């Protein structure tokens, strides 16, 4: 009694087809398919875009000129 057999699911399927009709179920399937495709395309487009433009990302190997100037001034000072 706890689980449904294949026969229960077939009866449910037949009732759903009789209630809604094959045309309406086909349209529903088409709409769901288009929604899934749109979602996948949106996720793929998000992955293609970088998080930030490269010019705005900090570069760890480059130091700012004022910091370099301060370092030179400290080493040059008596």
Coordinates of N, CA and C in Angstrom, one line a residue:
X1 N 0.8 -1.2 0.0 CA 0.0 0.0 0.0 C 0.9 1.3 0.0
X2 N 2.1 1.2 0.5 CA 2.9 2.4 0.7 C 3.4 2.9 -0.6
X3 N 3.7 2.1 -1.6 CA 4.3 2.6 -2.9 C 3.3 2.4 -4.0
X4 N 3.4 3.2 -5.0 CA 2.5 3.1 -6.2 C 3.2 2.2 -7.3
X5 N 2.5 1.3 -7.8 CA 3.0 0.4 -8.9 C 2.9 1.1 -10.2
X6 N 3.4 0.5 -11.2 CA 3.3 1.0 -12.6 C 1.9 1.2 -13.0
X7 N 1.0 0.3 -12.6 CA -0.4 0.3 -13.0 C -1.1 1.5 -12.4
X8 N -0.7 1.9 -11.2 CA -1.3 3.1 -10.7 C -0.9 4.4 -11.5
X9 N 0.4 4.4 -11.9 CA 0.8 5.6 -12.7 C 0.2 5.6 -14.1
X10 N 0.0 4.4 -14.6 CA -0.7 4.4 -16.0 C -2.1 4.9 -15.9
X11 N -2.8 4.5 -14.8 CA -4.2 4.9 -14.6 C -4.2 6.4 -14.4
X12 N -3.3 7.0 -13.6 CA -3.2 8.4 -13.4 C -3.0 9.1 -14.8
X13 N -2.1 8.6 -15.6 CA -1.7 9.2 -16.9 C -3.0 9.2 -17.8
X14 N -3.7 8.1 -17.8 CA -4.9 8.0 -18.7 C -5.9 9.1 -18.2
X15 N -6.1 9.2 -16.9 CA -7.1 10.2 -16.4 C -6.7 11.6 -16.7
X16 N -5.4 11.9 -16.6 CA -4.9 13.2 -16.9 C -5.1 13.5 -18.4
X17 N -4.8 12.6 -19.3 CA -5.0 12.8 -20.7 C -6.5 13.0 -21.0
X18 N -7.3 12.2 -20.4 CA -8.8 12.4 -20.6 C -9.3 13.8 -20.1
X19 N -8.7 14.2 -19.0 CA -9.2 15.5 -18.5 C -8.7 16.7 -19.3
X20 N -7.4 16.7 -19.6 CA -6.8 17.8 -20.2 C -6.7 17.7 -21.7
X21 N -6.7 16.6 -22.3 CA -6.6 16.4 -23.7 C -5.1 16.4 -24.1
X22 N -4.9 15.8 -25.3 CA -3.5 15.7 -25.7 C -2.9 17.0 -26.3
X23 N -3.8 17.9 -26.8 CA -3.3 19.1 -27.4 C -2.9 20.0 -26.3
X24 N -3.6 20.1 -25.2 CA -3.2 21.0 -24.1 C -2.0 20.5 -23.4
X25 N -1.9 19.1 -23.3 CA -0.6 18.6 -22.7 C 0.6 18.8 -23.6
X26 N 0.4 18.7 -24.9 CA 1.5 19.0 -25.8 C 1.9 20.4 -25.7
X27 N 1.0 21.4 -25.6 CA 1.4 22.8 -25.4 C 2.1 23.0 -24.1
X28 N 1.7 22.3 -23.1 CA 2.3 22.4 -21.8 C 3.7 21.9 -21.9
X29 N 3.9 20.8 -22.5 CA 5.3 20.2 -22.7 C 6.2 21.1 -23.5
X30 N 5.6 21.8 -24.6 CA 6.4 22.7 -25.4 C 6.8 23.9 -24.5
X31 N 5.9 24.4 -23.8 CA 6.2 25.6 -22.9 C 7.3 25.3 -21.9
X32 N 7.2 24.1 -21.3 CA 8.2 23.7 -20.3 C 9.5 23.6 -21.0
X33 N 9.6 23.0 -22.1 CA 10.8 22.8 -22.9 C 11.5 24.1 -23.2
X34 N 10.6 25.1 -23.7 CA 11.2 26.4 -24.0 C 11.7 27.1 -22.8
X35 N 11.0 26.9 -21.6 CA 11.5 27.5 -20.4 C 12.8 27.0 -19.9
X36 N 13.0 25.7 -20.1 CA 14.2 25.0 -19.7 C 15.3 25.5 -20.6
X37 N 15.1 25.6 -21.9 CA 16.1 26.0 -22.9 C 16.5 27.5 -22.5
X38 N 15.5 28.3 -22.2 CA 15.8 29.7 -21.9 C 16.7 29.8 -20.6
X39 N 16.3 29.0 -19.6 CA 17.1 29.0 -18.4 C 18.5 28.5 -18.6
X40 N 18.7 27.5 -19.4 CA 20.1 27.0 -19.7 C 20.9 28.0 -20.5
X41 N 20.2 28.7 -21.4 CA 20.9 29.8 -22.2 C 21.3 30.9 -21.3
X42 N 20.4 31.3 -20.4 CA 20.8 32.3 -19.4 C 21.9 31.9 -18.5
X43 N 22.0 30.7 -18.1 CA 23.1 30.2 -17.2 C 24.4 30.2 -18.0
X44 N 24.3 29.8 -19.3 CA 25.5 29.7 -20.1 C 26.0 31.2 -20.4
X45 N 25.1 32.1 -20.6 CA 25.5 33.5 -20.9 C 26.2 34.1 -19.6
X46 N 25.7 33.8 -18.5 CA 26.3 34.3 -17.2 C 27.7 33.7 -17.1
X47 N 28.0 32.5 -17.5 CA 29.3 31.9 -17.3 C 30.3 32.5 -18.3
X48 N 29.8 33.0 -19.5 CA 30.7 33.6 -20.5 C 31.2 35.0 -20.1
X49 N 30.4 35.7 -19.3 CA 30.8 37.0 -18.9 C 31.7 37.0 -17.7
X50 N 32.8 37.8 -17.8 CA 33.7 37.9 -16.6 C 33.1 38.6 -15.5
X51 N 33.6 38.3 -14.3 CA 33.0 39.0 -13.1 C 33.2 40.5 -13.1
X52 N 34.3 41.0 -13.6 CA 34.6 42.4 -13.7 C 35.5 42.6 -14.9
X53 N 35.4 43.7 -15.5 CA 36.3 44.0 -16.7 C 37.8 43.9 -16.2
X54 N 38.7 43.4 -17.0 CA 40.1 43.2 -16.6 C 40.7 44.5 -16.1
X55 N 40.3 45.7 -16.7 CA 41.0 46.9 -16.2 C 40.6 47.3 -14.8
X56 N 39.5 46.7 -14.3 CA 39.1 47.1 -12.9 C 39.7 46.1 -11.9
X57 N 40.2 45.0 -12.3 CA 40.7 44.0 -11.4 C 42.1 44.5 -10.9
X58 N 42.4 44.3 -9.6 CA 43.7 44.7 -9.0 C 44.7 43.8 -9.5
X59 N 45.9 44.3 -9.8 CA 47.0 43.5 -10.3 C 48.0 43.4 -9.2
X60 N 48.2 42.2 -8.7 CA 49.1 42.0 -7.5 C 50.5 42.3 -7.9
X61 N 50.9 42.1 -9.1 CA 52.3 42.3 -9.5 C 52.7 43.8 -9.7
X62 N 51.6 44.6 -9.9 CA 51.9 46.0 -10.1 C 51.6 46.8 -8.8
X63 N 52.5 47.7 -8.4 CA 52.3 48.5 -7.2 C 52.0 49.9 -7.7
X64 N 51.4 50.6 -6.8 CA 51.0 51.9 -7.2 C 52.2 52.8 -7.0
X65 N 52.3 53.9 -7.9 CA 53.5 54.7 -8.0 C 53.8 55.4 -6.7
X66 N 52.8 55.8 -6.0 CA 53.1 56.6 -4.7 C 53.7 55.6 -3.7
X67 N 53.4 54.4 -3.7 CA 54.0 53.4 -2.7 C 55.5 53.2 -3.1
X68 N 55.8 53.2 -4.4 CA 57.1 53.0 -4.9 C 57.9 54.3 -4.5
X69 N 57.3 55.4 -4.7 CA 58.0 56.7 -4.4 C 58.3 56.7 -2.9
X70 N 57.4 56.3 -2.0 CA 57.6 56.3 -0.6 C 58.7 55.4 -0.2
X71 N 58.8 54.2 -0.9 CA 59.9 53.3 -0.6 C 61.2 53.9 -1.0
X72 N 61.3 54.5 -2.1 CA 62.5 55.2 -2.5 C 62.9 56.3 -1.5
X73 N 61.9 57.1 -1.1 CA 62.2 58.1 -0.2 C 62.8 57.6 1.1
X74 N 62.2 56.5 1.6 CA 62.7 55.9 2.9 C 64.1 55.4 2.8
X75 N 64.4 54.8 1.6 CA 65.7 54.2 1.4 C 66.8 55.3 1.2
X76 N 66.4 56.4 0.5 CA 67.3 57.5 0.2 C 67.5 58.4 1.4
X77 N 66.6 58.4 2.4 CA 66.7 59.3 3.5 C 67.9 58.9 4.4
X78 N 68.6 59.8 5.0 CA 69.7 59.5 5.9 C 69.4 58.9 7.2

